[in-house]
Every structure is written in C-alpha cells, then in structure tokens.
Amino acid sequence: MDRIIAQLPRFFSERNLILLLESAGLTLAMTALGCLIGFFLALVLVYLRKTPGLWALPLRLVCVAYVEVFRRIPFLVIVYLVLFFIQTVIRDASLFTVAVIAICLYATAYTAEIIRAGLESVPQQQIDAATAMNLGRFRTTLWVVLPQSMPVIVPPSVAFAVGFIKDTALVSQVGVFELTFRGKELNNQGFSAVLVFGTIAFVYFLMSWPLSLYGQYLETRLAAPRSQRRPRKIRQS
Amino acid sequence: MPHLEVSDVRARYGSLEVLSGVSFTVDRGEVVALVGPSGSGKSTVLRLLVGLLPPSGGTVRVAGEPVDYRRAAMVRAVRDRMAIVFQQYNLFQNMDVLKNVTLAPVRIKGRDRREVEDLARRLLDRVGLGDKLHAYPDELSGGQQQRVAIARALAMQPEILLLDEVTSALDPELVNEVLEVIRDLAREGMTMILVSHEMAFVREIADRVVMMDKGSVVEEGPPAEILDNPRTARARDFFGKILRH
C-alpha cells in the first residue's frame, strides 16, 4: 500500500495521463469504427440473407454460414487470423487497421442476428401493404420495415458496442497501443500492477458507464409511440 | 367487355388448395361483393389480384388483357390499376397521415409532390380527416385509420378498389363512418370489389353479389336475388344463418 501511495505522483505524471487518454481514445475509436461499419455490413448481410428465390440459395447459405461461424470463434482468434491474413496481402497494414477489421468482422456477425430479429418483429401486413403499393423489397425494407424495427434493433446494438469497449482489450495481444497495452507497458516500467490496472479498470468503467446510460435512454425514447417522439417546438413568447 | 375477368383461378398455400376454380367478372363502375363463410377464400381472391399470392392456375384479365403473375413487370402494372384496403388498415406506423397517403404516388409513381399533396388533402378532407394530416396512426381510432387507408388507396388513383373486410376490425360505433365513405365512392361510380360480412350494407350498395364457399363460387347474382332467394342449398344455409336475427 505504501508503495502504491509513494508511486502516485510519478504515476499520474502528465506524460502518463496523456498516454492513458490517448490509448483510451484509441480504444473508443476502434470500437466505434468497428461496430459502426459492422452495423452497416450487418444490414447488408441480413438483406442479402433474405433474398427470395431459388437462385439466391447459395447467397443465403453464405450469409448464414458467416453469422454462424463468426459467432462461434473467440474474438482473439479472429484478431490473429486478421493479423496474419492482412500481412500476407498488405505488408505495412497498421495494427489499428487490423484491430478495426477484426472488430468489424465480429460485430457484423453479432449485430446481424440483432437486426434479423428486429426486421422480423415488423408485422407481415406492413410488408403486404407496401408490396401492394409497388414498393419493392428494397424500398419496403428501407422505408417501412427498418424504421419500424429500430426500437428493437438499436438498444441491443448499442449494448453490444458498449460491451465491446472492454472486449477490445484483447487486441493488446497483437500490440495495438490501446488501453490495456499501455497498462502492461506501465506495469513493466515498475509501477504497481494494482495501481496500473486499477486505474485502467476505472477508465474502462468511465468509458462504458455513460454510454450504457445513453443506451438505456435511447431504449425508453424509442419505445415511446412515434407521435410522442417529435422534437418539441420552442414556444415563442 | 368486363373490366376485370377472373376465370377458373386457383391458388394454394403449400399443399392446401385455397381457391379451386373461382370465376366472376366486374364491369366498369360496378360494385361486386364477395361474401361467404370464413375461410371460403374471399380475401385470398383480393390478395391474389394484387399479386400478394401467385395463382396456381386460371386467368385474370384486366381490360381484356391477360395478366401473367409470374412476370414482375406485369404484376407491377396490375398494382398500378388496383389498390387494396386491408382489414387491419396496415397504415405505415412510422409515417404520419399525409406521408402514408403521398408516399407511393410521389416516390413510386413519380408524380409531382405538390399535386399529390393537394390531392391527398382533398381526399382526407373528404373522409373527414382534413385536420389530421400530421397525426401518426397510433394517435387515431380504428375508424379514422381505416379512412386514412381508404384515402391512401384512392391517392393511387386506381381503376379498381379492393376492400378486404374493412370494417371487421372496427368497434361497432366506428363502422358507420367507414361505410359512409364507401357508400359515397359507390355513388360516384368507383369500381369496387368488396369482401364484407355487413349484409345490410352489401344489399344496399352492391350491384352484384358473389357467394363463395370452400374456395369456389357457389352462386352469384343481384343482391336481392342472392340474399333473399338463393337457389343453392349452401347459400340458403349460409344466408339463413346470418340474416335471421
């Protein structure tokens, strides 16, 4: 304990704080970028997966296989796979790129299931009505089904992304300078492990907590009937 | 030449044959009512006509032209000429009333937005909802939603309006406001096919009644004839049960 207290001023030096902040930012950026791109890829994947017709059977199988396979591989294994695969293609790919791609691959598989459940929650009659008005599958999905399934899709997707902030710690294994990697570095510099990882843990918490609250806010807001979701007009006095 | 001619049309859900040879015609400006017990295939006929269920046999002719429901372009062309109103209204929950009515004419038919909005306002005025342009479906009663659904169908400027049990999901006191709108359309000479259990209403506005049972037509003719003096035992039985109160 005395050792920790003695280390405090040196540990919370300006340089270390900047380092921690930077790596926290990197962690957030990786997660946000990976999950966001993953979300859009998942939308595409689910749309392709629902392509009707016999000719699209191979396409549907590929989509199902992707989701089922990637949801059953540990994230760390995906990270290594991406790392070694990317290096055979692009020699000087940055580790950040590797991390984002890995997160993306993983997030796509997970959010695809969330999105599929969301789209399926919209009653078939809505689709029938749109079809009878000649909307077509793409426009029906984009204008009718997707907006109505957002209350079902957004909260768990945000929860997934927020949960993933901490799981990105795994990419420290390949040497991305994110939060956990910096922690290991500082620990190696002789700082107490309890102090270092206690601080790191606290930073992870600080990043996740407000975002979880935001997710819960979104959930209640989206659950409200559409009519009550209009922006409030500012009253003129 | 009848405007719509349905001859020996068949359809199946999987291995179950739901329509086993349905034939009837609709002339321009005529109101034809499809009646019959639940599960007789009345709604299926309407769904089939707008291409929500592919026929497995028979022919449908619109203005003399046979419709090949396997060809997407032809199905789209048919949907341009017919609009359907559903039992459950099926308004798009994520759009306000005006958007519901204008979406397809503007975005699909490519008509001028201002023009379509004017038309939508007139139609909504006419169904008594001129003050609800920016209400969302969940703010409206069932009767109001169904009137919006009718306005939405009319905004497509269809040649034939298909009405699928449009009052069945409504509270009894809301039925009349919807029937009033349909009565009005009939008076103006709108061609309509109406699936309904409201026999008094059918008697009042239908030019012809087609009675169906178990996926085929049992009997057809003017309402007075069919409802009061049915020739077949099946029709006598059916009307006997529902008209005797």
XYZ file of C-alpha atoms in Angstrom, chain A residues 2 54 101 103 111 184:
6
model
C 2.808 2.376 0.981
C -34.047 -20.488 -55.603
C -11.214 -5.084 -39.285
C -13.918 -5.877 -34.590
C -25.421 -7.402 -34.977
C 1.078 -3.593 -19.429
